[in-house]
Amino acid sequence: MLAMSKWFMLTPCMSNIYNKRVGFSGRADSVRAHVEGGGDNNNNSKSNEKRKKVVVVGSGWAGLGAAHHLCNQGFDVTVLDGGGGIGSPDNVGIQGFWYPYKNIFSLVDELGIKPFTSWTRSAQYSGEGLEVEFPVYQELPQLPTPFGTLYHTQFVRLPFVDRLSSLPLMAAVIDFDNTDVAWKKYDSITARELFKQFGCSERLYQDIFSPLLQVGLFAPAEQCSAAATLGLLYYLILAHQKHFDVVFCRGTTTEKIFEPWVESLKAKGCEMLEGKTLSWLSGSPHFKKLSRKALCKRGDFLRVLNLAAIDVVTVKLRLDRKVFIPNPSNACAGFNDLFGCTFFDLNAIHDAHKGETETVLEADFYHANHLLPLKDDLVIERVMPYLSKCINGLEKANVVDKEIRRFPKGLSHFFPGSYKYMMRGSTSFPNLFMAGDWIITRQGSWSQEKSYVTGLEAANRVVDYLEEGSFARVIPVEEDEPHIEALRNLNRRLNEILSQVPLSGYFLQ
C-alpha cells in the first residue's frame, strides 16, 4: 500500500514471493496517469486536485480492507489487481469464518449483505475413521477454558486419560501472550517438540493435534512453528469456548463478499486496475526509478525472501448419486502422506446446490506437493480412496463432473524460525505500508481476519502519514477469561524475577 500527497508516488516492484502473501498480490504496468490526474478517468476539478492519493497493491482482504477505510475518508484510491482476480490470493479453497472474526462480520453488516450460513457443526477424521465431532459451542453451557472444549467436544475413539494429557499444555498457552518475546521464545521449536515437552500422549498427538495442525496451519506438526501453533490454538479454540463455532459463505467468497464489496468501493470513486504490473517509481525529487534489485537491498524486504508457502489443490466433484455426509464441514489427516484435507458438503453449504438429487462436494488438500503435478484423472484416482475412508458409500459412487484447481505456493507456511523474517506494517520507505498474513500484528487474530485487520492498520498508518482523515476502529479480540488473565499476570512476574537471576541469559533458552 502506498500513501502519497498530490504529486508524490512510490511504487516498488515486488518479486512473486511478495505478491503471494504480503499485500502485493497485484502489479500495475503504469499508474502514472492516475497519480498525476490523467488517464481515461481524468477529472481536473479543483476538488479532485486537492484529494490526496493512495495506491493499494493487492485486492484480497488486506488490500480491500485498506481501500475501504481510505475511500470512506475521502482519499483518491486506486487498487491494483495483478490478474489473479478479485480476492486472489485470499480465495484459496473454501474458507470458514470463525466466531471471533468480529471485524469481518462488522464489515459484512456495513455492506448490507447476508453471505453466510448458520453456525455449522463439523467433524474430524483420520485414517481410522471418525475421530471428533464438534458441536455448536455457543448453544451449550459455557464453561471456563479449557474445560468447555474438553467437555463438550465429542471424542469418538480417544480415551479420557489421553484427553487429560492435554491439560499441561495450558502452561505454554498462558506463557504465550502474543508479545514479541513470546514469539521469539516459541517460534524456534516445532509444534511436535512443544507437545512432547508438555507431556502430550502419543495417541492425542497422532489422532487429534497433528491432524488439526495439518488443516489449521496447512503442514505437518513437525514443520509448524510452536509459536504459530499456540497462537492459532488459543485464538480459535482455547480462549473462549464459542470461538470454534464457524460459518461459511453460501457460495464462493468472491461472489458473495468480494464482488459486492468491490462494487461499493467503485461507487465511492475507488478505481480498480486489473491485470497490471508495477514496474517503476517516480514523482519525488528523492526517488528516481527503483529496480527490483535495489528494493531487495533493503533488509526488511530482503528478509521476506526466506519465507515459504504451501501448495494447495482443490477438488470439486459431482457424483452420480446421493451420498450421506453427516456434517457440512470436515477435516481429515493422519494418512501416510503428509497432507491435510478439508471436505465440504456443498449441497448443505452453497445455495446453488441445495435441493439437488446428486451429491456435490469439495475437498481442499493442503501441503499437496505430490498432487500438484498430476493430471486431473490421476488426482481423482488418488484422492477418492482417502475420502472413501471418511464418507460411507462414496466408494460406490461415480464422478460425473469435476473441477480441479491448483495453487502452487498458495498459503503461508509458518515454519519454525519464520517469525524473524516477517515484516512490520511500516517499512524502510516512509510512505509504504504493508498488510497480510506475514505482517506482525499484536491484535491476535488469524487467517482472513488477520489479513483484514492488518489492512485496517495499514490504512491507519496512511491516515497518520498524510495527517488527514480519521482512524479505522479495529475491534480487539475478546479479553482473556479472568482466571487466564490472573495466571498470565503471575507468569509475567515470575519471568521478571527469573530474568534477574545471575547467568539467567547464559544458557540456551
Coordinates of C-alpha atoms in Angstrom, one line a residue:
M1 CA 0.0 0.0 0.0
L2 CA 1.3 3.4 -0.9
A3 CA 0.4 6.7 0.7
M4 CA 1.1 9.8 -1.2
S5 CA 0.4 13.5 -1.4
K6 CA -0.8 15.1 -4.6
W7 CA 2.3 14.6 -6.7
F8 CA 4.3 12.1 -4.8
M9 CA 4.5 8.4 -5.8
L10 CA 6.5 5.5 -4.5
T11 CA 5.7 2.2 -6.3
P12 CA 8.2 -0.6 -5.7
C13 CA 8.4 -3.6 -7.9
M14 CA 8.0 -6.8 -6.0
S15 CA 9.0 -10.4 -6.8
N16 CA 6.4 -13.2 -7.0
I17 CA 7.0 -14.2 -3.4
Y18 CA 5.8 -10.8 -2.1
N19 CA 2.9 -11.0 -4.5
K20 CA 1.6 -14.1 -2.7
R21 CA 1.1 -13.2 0.9
V22 CA 2.2 -9.7 2.0
G23 CA -0.3 -7.5 0.3
F24 CA 1.5 -7.3 -3.0
S25 CA -0.8 -9.7 -4.8
G26 CA -1.2 -7.4 -7.8
R27 CA 1.1 -5.3 -10.0
A28 CA 0.5 -2.5 -12.4
D29 CA 2.4 -1.6 -15.6
S30 CA 1.8 2.1 -15.1
V31 CA -0.4 4.1 -12.8
R32 CA 1.4 7.3 -13.6
A33 CA -1.6 8.7 -15.4
H34 CA -3.8 8.1 -12.4
V35 CA -1.4 9.6 -9.9
E36 CA -0.8 12.7 -12.0
G37 CA -4.5 13.2 -12.5
G38 CA -4.7 12.0 -16.1
G39 CA -5.8 8.8 -17.9
D40 CA -9.2 7.7 -19.0
N41 CA -10.9 8.9 -15.8
N42 CA -9.3 12.3 -15.9
N43 CA -11.1 14.7 -13.7
N44 CA -9.3 18.0 -13.2
S45 CA -11.8 19.7 -11.0
K46 CA -10.5 21.8 -8.2
S47 CA -11.9 19.4 -5.5
N48 CA -10.2 16.4 -7.1
E49 CA -6.9 18.3 -7.3
K50 CA -6.9 18.6 -3.5
R51 CA -7.6 15.0 -2.8
K52 CA -4.5 13.0 -1.6
K53 CA -3.9 9.8 -3.5
V54 CA -3.2 6.3 -2.3
V55 CA -2.3 3.2 -4.4
V56 CA -3.2 -0.1 -2.8
V57 CA -1.4 -3.1 -4.4
G58 CA -3.5 -6.2 -3.9
S59 CA -7.2 -7.0 -3.9
G60 CA -7.5 -9.5 -1.1
W61 CA -8.8 -9.0 2.4
A62 CA -5.8 -6.8 3.3
G63 CA -5.9 -4.6 0.2
L64 CA -9.6 -4.1 0.0
G65 CA -9.8 -3.6 3.8
A66 CA -7.3 -0.7 3.5
A67 CA -9.0 0.7 0.4
H68 CA -12.4 0.5 2.1
H69 CA -11.4 2.7 5.0
L70 CA -9.4 5.2 2.9
C71 CA -12.3 5.7 0.5
N72 CA -14.5 6.4 3.5
Q73 CA -12.0 9.1 4.5
G74 CA -12.2 10.8 1.1
F75 CA -8.8 9.8 -0.3
D76 CA -8.4 9.2 -4.1
V77 CA -7.7 5.4 -4.0
T78 CA -6.5 3.1 -6.8
V79 CA -6.4 -0.7 -6.2
L80 CA -4.1 -2.7 -8.4
D81 CA -5.0 -6.3 -9.1
G82 CA -2.4 -8.4 -10.7
G83 CA -4.6 -10.6 -12.8
G84 CA -5.4 -13.4 -10.3
G85 CA -8.9 -12.0 -9.8
I86 CA -10.5 -10.0 -7.1
G87 CA -9.8 -11.7 -3.7
S88 CA -6.8 -13.5 -5.0
P89 CA -4.8 -15.0 -3.3
D90 CA -7.1 -14.9 -0.3
N91 CA -9.7 -17.1 -2.0
V92 CA -7.9 -20.5 -2.0
G93 CA -10.4 -23.3 -1.3
I94 CA -13.4 -23.0 0.9
Q95 CA -12.8 -20.8 3.9
G96 CA -14.5 -20.8 7.3
F97 CA -15.4 -17.6 9.2
W98 CA -15.0 -18.3 12.9
Y99 CA -16.8 -16.7 15.8
P100 CA -14.1 -14.2 16.8
Y101 CA -13.9 -12.7 13.2
K102 CA -15.6 -9.6 14.6
N103 CA -14.1 -7.1 12.2
I104 CA -15.1 -9.1 9.1
F105 CA -18.7 -9.6 10.5
S106 CA -18.8 -5.9 11.1
L107 CA -17.8 -5.2 7.5
V108 CA -20.4 -7.5 6.2
D109 CA -23.1 -5.8 8.2
E110 CA -21.8 -2.4 6.9
L111 CA -22.1 -3.6 3.3
G112 CA -25.6 -4.8 4.0
I113 CA -25.1 -8.3 2.6
K114 CA -26.0 -11.7 4.0
P115 CA -23.4 -14.1 2.7
F116 CA -23.1 -16.7 5.5
T117 CA -24.7 -20.0 6.5
S118 CA -25.9 -20.5 10.0
W119 CA -23.4 -21.8 12.6
T120 CA -22.2 -25.2 11.4
R121 CA -21.3 -28.5 13.0
S122 CA -18.1 -30.1 11.8
A123 CA -16.1 -33.3 12.3
Q124 CA -12.5 -34.6 12.1
Y125 CA -11.4 -37.9 10.6
S126 CA -8.2 -39.8 10.5
G127 CA -7.1 -42.9 8.5
E128 CA -9.0 -44.9 11.2
G129 CA -12.3 -43.1 10.6
L130 CA -14.3 -40.6 12.6
E131 CA -12.3 -39.1 15.5
V132 CA -14.1 -36.0 16.7
E133 CA -17.4 -34.3 16.3
F134 CA -17.6 -30.6 17.1
P135 CA -20.9 -29.1 18.2
V136 CA -22.1 -25.5 18.0
Y137 CA -20.4 -24.5 21.3
Q138 CA -22.4 -21.3 21.9
E139 CA -25.6 -23.4 22.2
L140 CA -24.1 -25.3 25.1
P141 CA -23.4 -24.3 28.8
Q142 CA -20.4 -22.0 28.8
L143 CA -17.5 -23.5 30.9
P144 CA -14.1 -21.8 31.7
T145 CA -11.4 -22.5 29.3
P146 CA -10.2 -25.2 28.5
F147 CA -12.9 -27.2 30.2
G148 CA -15.8 -26.3 27.9
T149 CA -13.8 -27.5 24.9
L150 CA -12.8 -30.8 26.6
Y151 CA -16.2 -31.5 28.0
H152 CA -18.5 -30.6 25.0
T153 CA -16.3 -31.9 22.2
Q154 CA -17.3 -35.5 21.3
F155 CA -14.2 -37.6 21.0
V156 CA -15.3 -40.8 19.4
R157 CA -12.2 -43.0 19.9
L158 CA -9.8 -41.1 22.2
P159 CA -9.7 -42.4 25.8
F160 CA -10.3 -39.9 28.6
V161 CA -6.8 -40.3 30.0
D162 CA -5.3 -39.1 26.7
R163 CA -7.6 -36.1 26.7
L164 CA -6.3 -35.2 30.2
S165 CA -2.8 -35.2 28.9
S166 CA -3.6 -32.0 27.0
L167 CA -4.0 -30.0 30.3
P168 CA -0.3 -29.4 30.9
L169 CA -0.2 -27.6 27.5
M170 CA -2.2 -24.8 29.2
A171 CA 1.1 -23.7 30.8
A172 CA 2.5 -22.9 27.4
V173 CA -0.8 -21.2 26.4
I174 CA -0.6 -19.0 29.4
D175 CA 3.1 -18.2 28.8
F176 CA 2.5 -17.4 25.2
D177 CA 0.8 -13.9 25.3
N178 CA 1.4 -12.9 21.7
T179 CA 4.2 -10.5 22.6
D180 CA 7.5 -10.2 20.6
V181 CA 9.3 -12.0 23.5
A182 CA 6.8 -14.9 23.4
W183 CA 7.0 -15.3 19.7
K184 CA 10.8 -15.4 19.8
K185 CA 10.7 -17.9 22.6
Y186 CA 8.4 -20.5 21.0
D187 CA 9.0 -19.8 17.3
S188 CA 12.3 -21.7 17.2
I189 CA 10.8 -25.1 18.1
T190 CA 8.3 -27.3 16.2
A191 CA 4.8 -28.0 17.3
R192 CA 5.7 -31.6 17.8
E193 CA 8.5 -30.6 20.2
L194 CA 6.0 -28.4 22.0
F195 CA 3.5 -31.2 22.6
K196 CA 6.3 -33.6 23.6
Q197 CA 7.7 -31.1 26.2
F198 CA 4.3 -30.6 27.8
G199 CA 3.5 -34.3 28.1
C200 CA 1.0 -34.8 25.4
S201 CA 0.2 -38.5 24.9
E202 CA 1.2 -40.2 21.6
R203 CA -2.4 -41.0 20.7
L204 CA -3.6 -37.5 21.4
Y205 CA -0.8 -36.1 19.2
Q206 CA -1.3 -38.6 16.4
D207 CA -5.1 -38.6 16.3
I208 CA -6.0 -35.1 17.3
F209 CA -3.3 -32.4 17.4
S210 CA -1.3 -33.4 14.4
P211 CA -4.3 -33.7 12.0
L212 CA -5.7 -30.4 13.4
L213 CA -2.5 -28.6 12.5
Q214 CA -2.3 -30.2 9.1
V215 CA -5.6 -28.4 8.2
G216 CA -5.1 -25.3 10.5
L217 CA -1.5 -24.4 9.6
F218 CA -1.5 -26.5 6.4
A219 CA 1.6 -28.5 7.2
P220 CA 2.6 -31.5 9.4
A221 CA 3.2 -30.6 13.0
E222 CA 7.0 -31.2 12.7
Q223 CA 7.0 -28.4 10.1
C224 CA 5.0 -25.9 12.1
S225 CA 6.2 -23.2 14.4
A226 CA 5.3 -23.8 18.0
A227 CA 4.5 -20.1 18.4
A228 CA 2.1 -20.1 15.4
T229 CA 0.6 -23.3 16.9
L230 CA -0.1 -21.7 20.3
G231 CA -1.4 -18.5 18.6
L232 CA -3.8 -20.4 16.4
L233 CA -5.0 -22.8 19.1
Y234 CA -5.6 -20.0 21.6
Y235 CA -7.4 -17.7 19.2
L236 CA -9.8 -20.3 17.6
I237 CA -10.2 -23.0 20.3
L238 CA -8.9 -22.2 23.8
A239 CA -9.5 -18.5 24.5
H240 CA -13.3 -18.9 24.7
Q241 CA -15.5 -22.0 24.2
K242 CA -17.6 -20.5 21.5
H243 CA -14.6 -19.4 19.3
F244 CA -14.5 -22.6 17.4
D245 CA -18.0 -22.0 16.0
V246 CA -17.9 -21.4 12.3
V247 CA -20.0 -20.2 9.3
F248 CA -19.3 -20.5 5.6
C249 CA -20.2 -18.5 2.5
R250 CA -23.3 -19.7 0.8
G251 CA -21.3 -19.6 -2.4
T252 CA -17.8 -18.6 -3.3
T253 CA -16.2 -15.9 -1.2
T254 CA -15.6 -14.0 -4.4
E255 CA -19.3 -13.9 -5.5
K256 CA -20.8 -13.5 -2.0
I257 CA -18.4 -10.9 -0.5
F258 CA -15.7 -9.6 -2.7
E259 CA -17.8 -8.7 -5.7
P260 CA -20.4 -6.6 -3.8
W261 CA -17.6 -5.1 -1.8
V262 CA -15.7 -4.0 -4.9
E263 CA -18.9 -2.5 -6.3
S264 CA -19.4 -0.5 -3.2
L265 CA -15.8 0.8 -3.5
K266 CA -16.3 1.8 -7.1
A267 CA -19.4 3.7 -6.1
K268 CA -17.2 5.7 -3.7
G269 CA -14.8 6.5 -6.5
C270 CA -12.2 3.8 -6.0
E271 CA -10.5 2.8 -9.3
M272 CA -9.8 -0.9 -9.8
L273 CA -6.9 -1.6 -12.3
E274 CA -6.8 -5.3 -13.2
G275 CA -4.1 -7.4 -14.9
K276 CA -1.3 -4.8 -14.5
T277 CA 2.4 -5.0 -13.5
L278 CA 4.0 -2.4 -11.2
S279 CA 7.4 -1.7 -12.6
W280 CA 8.6 1.8 -11.7
L281 CA 9.0 4.5 -9.1
S282 CA 9.0 8.2 -9.8
G283 CA 7.5 11.6 -8.9
S284 CA 9.6 12.7 -6.0
P285 CA 12.9 14.6 -6.1
H286 CA 14.2 12.0 -3.6
F287 CA 13.3 8.9 -5.7
K288 CA 14.1 8.1 -9.3
K289 CA 13.5 4.7 -10.8
L290 CA 14.0 1.9 -8.3
S291 CA 14.6 -1.6 -9.7
R292 CA 13.8 -4.9 -8.1
K293 CA 17.4 -5.4 -7.3
A294 CA 17.6 -2.1 -5.5
L295 CA 14.5 -2.9 -3.5
C296 CA 15.9 -6.2 -2.3
K297 CA 18.9 -4.4 -0.9
R298 CA 16.7 -3.2 1.8
G299 CA 16.8 -5.5 4.8
D300 CA 13.1 -5.6 5.6
F301 CA 12.2 -6.7 2.1
L302 CA 15.2 -9.0 1.7
R303 CA 14.3 -11.0 4.8
V304 CA 10.9 -11.9 3.3
L305 CA 12.7 -14.0 0.7
N306 CA 13.3 -16.5 3.5
L307 CA 9.6 -17.1 4.0
A308 CA 7.8 -20.0 2.3
A309 CA 4.4 -21.1 1.2
I310 CA 2.4 -24.3 0.8
D311 CA 0.9 -26.0 -2.3
V312 CA -2.9 -26.4 -2.4
V313 CA -5.1 -28.5 -4.7
T314 CA -8.9 -28.1 -4.6
V315 CA -11.1 -30.9 -6.0
K316 CA -14.8 -30.2 -6.6
L317 CA -16.8 -33.3 -7.5
R318 CA -20.3 -34.1 -8.7
L319 CA -21.3 -37.7 -8.0
D320 CA -23.9 -39.8 -9.8
R321 CA -25.9 -40.4 -6.7
K322 CA -26.8 -39.0 -3.3
V323 CA -24.2 -39.9 -0.6
F324 CA -24.9 -39.0 3.0
I325 CA -22.3 -36.7 4.6
P326 CA -23.1 -36.3 8.3
N327 CA -21.6 -32.8 8.7
P328 CA -21.4 -29.9 6.3
S329 CA -17.7 -29.3 7.0
N330 CA -15.0 -31.8 7.9
A331 CA -11.2 -32.2 8.3
C332 CA -9.2 -35.3 7.7
A333 CA -5.5 -36.0 8.1
G334 CA -3.2 -38.6 9.6
F335 CA -2.8 -40.7 6.4
N336 CA 0.5 -42.0 5.2
D337 CA 1.0 -38.9 3.0
L338 CA 2.0 -35.7 4.7
F339 CA -1.1 -33.7 3.7
G340 CA -4.2 -32.4 5.3
C341 CA -7.7 -32.1 3.8
T342 CA -10.9 -30.3 4.4
F343 CA -14.0 -31.5 2.6
F344 CA -17.5 -30.0 2.4
D345 CA -21.0 -31.0 1.5
L346 CA -21.8 -28.2 -0.9
N347 CA -25.5 -29.4 -1.0
A348 CA -25.7 -28.2 2.6
I349 CA -23.5 -25.0 2.2
H350 CA -23.9 -23.4 -1.2
D351 CA -27.3 -22.1 -2.3
A352 CA -26.6 -23.2 -5.9
H353 CA -26.6 -26.9 -4.9
K354 CA -29.4 -27.1 -2.4
G355 CA -32.1 -29.5 -3.3
E356 CA -30.1 -31.3 -6.0
T357 CA -30.5 -35.1 -6.2
E358 CA -26.8 -35.6 -6.8
T359 CA -24.0 -35.0 -4.2
V360 CA -21.7 -32.2 -4.9
L361 CA -18.7 -31.9 -2.6
E362 CA -15.4 -30.1 -2.5
A363 CA -12.1 -31.3 -0.9
D364 CA -9.2 -28.9 -0.4
F365 CA -5.8 -30.6 0.0
Y366 CA -3.0 -28.7 1.9
H367 CA 0.7 -29.5 1.6
A368 CA -0.3 -31.2 -1.6
N369 CA 3.1 -31.4 -3.2
H370 CA 2.5 -34.8 -4.6
L371 CA -0.9 -33.9 -6.1
L372 CA 0.2 -30.7 -7.8
P373 CA 1.9 -32.2 -10.9
L374 CA -0.7 -35.0 -11.5
K375 CA -3.2 -34.9 -14.4
D376 CA -6.8 -34.5 -13.3
D377 CA -7.7 -38.2 -13.7
L378 CA -4.8 -39.2 -11.6
V379 CA -5.7 -36.7 -8.9
I380 CA -9.2 -38.2 -8.7
E381 CA -7.7 -41.7 -8.6
R382 CA -5.5 -40.7 -5.8
V383 CA -8.0 -38.7 -3.6
M384 CA -11.1 -40.9 -3.8
P385 CA -9.7 -43.7 -1.6
Y386 CA -8.8 -41.1 1.1
L387 CA -12.3 -39.6 1.0
S388 CA -13.9 -43.0 1.0
K389 CA -12.3 -43.7 4.4
C390 CA -14.3 -40.7 5.7
I391 CA -17.6 -40.9 3.8
N392 CA -19.5 -44.2 3.8
G393 CA -20.8 -45.2 0.4
L394 CA -18.5 -42.9 -1.5
E395 CA -16.7 -45.9 -2.9
K396 CA -19.8 -46.9 -4.8
A397 CA -20.4 -43.5 -6.4
N398 CA -19.0 -42.4 -9.8
V399 CA -17.7 -39.0 -10.5
V400 CA -19.7 -37.4 -13.3
D401 CA -18.1 -34.0 -13.3
K402 CA -15.0 -32.5 -11.7
E403 CA -13.2 -29.2 -11.3
I404 CA -9.6 -29.3 -10.1
R405 CA -7.7 -26.1 -9.2
R406 CA -4.1 -25.9 -8.4
F407 CA -2.5 -23.2 -6.2
P408 CA 1.3 -23.5 -6.1
K409 CA 2.6 -21.8 -3.0
G410 CA -0.9 -20.7 -2.3
L411 CA -0.9 -20.4 1.5
S412 CA 1.5 -19.2 4.1
H413 CA 3.8 -21.6 5.8
F414 CA 4.5 -20.7 9.4
F415 CA 7.6 -22.9 9.8
P416 CA 9.9 -22.9 12.8
G417 CA 12.1 -19.8 12.8
S418 CA 9.8 -17.9 10.3
Y419 CA 8.9 -15.1 12.7
K420 CA 12.3 -13.3 12.4
Y421 CA 11.7 -12.9 8.7
M422 CA 8.2 -11.4 8.9
M423 CA 7.7 -7.7 8.2
R424 CA 6.2 -4.9 10.3
G425 CA 3.4 -2.8 9.0
S426 CA 5.7 0.1 8.4
T427 CA 8.7 -0.2 6.1
S428 CA 12.0 1.5 5.3
F429 CA 10.1 3.6 2.8
P430 CA 8.3 6.4 4.8
N431 CA 5.1 6.2 2.7
L432 CA 4.9 2.4 2.0
F433 CA 2.9 0.3 4.4
M434 CA 2.3 -3.5 4.4
A435 CA -0.6 -5.8 5.3
G436 CA -1.3 -9.5 5.1
D437 CA -0.5 -12.9 6.6
W438 CA 3.2 -12.3 7.0
I439 CA 2.8 -9.0 8.8
I440 CA 3.4 -8.8 12.5
T441 CA 0.5 -7.5 14.5
R442 CA -0.4 -7.6 18.2
Q443 CA -4.1 -7.8 17.7
G444 CA -4.0 -11.6 17.9
S445 CA -6.3 -12.7 15.1
W446 CA -5.5 -15.2 12.4
S447 CA -6.3 -16.1 8.7
Q448 CA -8.8 -13.8 6.8
E449 CA -9.5 -11.8 10.0
K450 CA -5.8 -11.1 10.4
S451 CA -5.4 -10.0 6.8
Y452 CA -8.4 -7.7 7.0
V453 CA -7.2 -6.2 10.4
T454 CA -3.7 -5.6 9.1
G455 CA -5.3 -3.8 6.1
L456 CA -7.2 -1.5 8.5
E457 CA -3.9 -1.0 10.5
A458 CA -2.1 0.0 7.2
A459 CA -4.9 2.4 6.4
N460 CA -4.4 4.0 9.8
R461 CA -0.7 4.4 9.1
V462 CA -1.7 6.2 5.8
V463 CA -4.1 8.5 7.8
D464 CA -1.3 9.2 10.2
Y465 CA 1.3 9.8 7.5
L466 CA -0.9 12.1 5.4
E467 CA -2.3 13.8 8.5
E468 CA -5.9 13.6 7.1
G469 CA -8.9 11.6 7.9
S470 CA -10.0 9.5 10.9
F471 CA -8.5 6.3 12.1
A472 CA -10.3 3.0 11.5
R473 CA -11.7 1.3 14.5
V474 CA -10.2 -2.2 14.9
I475 CA -12.3 -4.4 17.1
P476 CA -10.0 -6.1 19.6
V477 CA -10.1 -9.8 20.3
E478 CA -12.2 -10.7 23.3
E479 CA -10.3 -10.3 26.6
D480 CA -8.9 -13.3 28.4
E481 CA -11.1 -15.0 30.9
P482 CA -10.4 -13.8 34.5
H483 CA -8.5 -17.0 35.5
I484 CA -6.3 -16.9 32.4
E485 CA -5.6 -13.2 32.9
A486 CA -4.6 -13.8 36.5
L487 CA -2.4 -16.7 35.6
R488 CA -0.7 -14.7 32.8
N489 CA 0.0 -11.8 35.2
L490 CA 1.5 -14.2 37.7
N491 CA 3.6 -15.8 35.0
R492 CA 4.9 -12.4 33.8
R493 CA 6.0 -11.5 37.4
L494 CA 7.8 -14.9 37.7
N495 CA 9.6 -14.4 34.4
E496 CA 10.7 -10.9 35.5
I497 CA 12.1 -12.3 38.8
L498 CA 13.9 -15.2 36.9
S499 CA 15.4 -12.7 34.5
Q500 CA 17.2 -11.1 37.4
V501 CA 18.9 -14.3 38.5
P502 CA 22.6 -14.3 37.7
L503 CA 23.5 -16.1 34.5
S504 CA 19.8 -16.3 33.5
G505 CA 20.7 -15.3 30.0
Y506 CA 23.7 -17.5 29.7
F507 CA 22.1 -20.8 28.8
L508 CA 20.2 -21.5 25.6
Q509 CA 16.5 -20.8 26.0

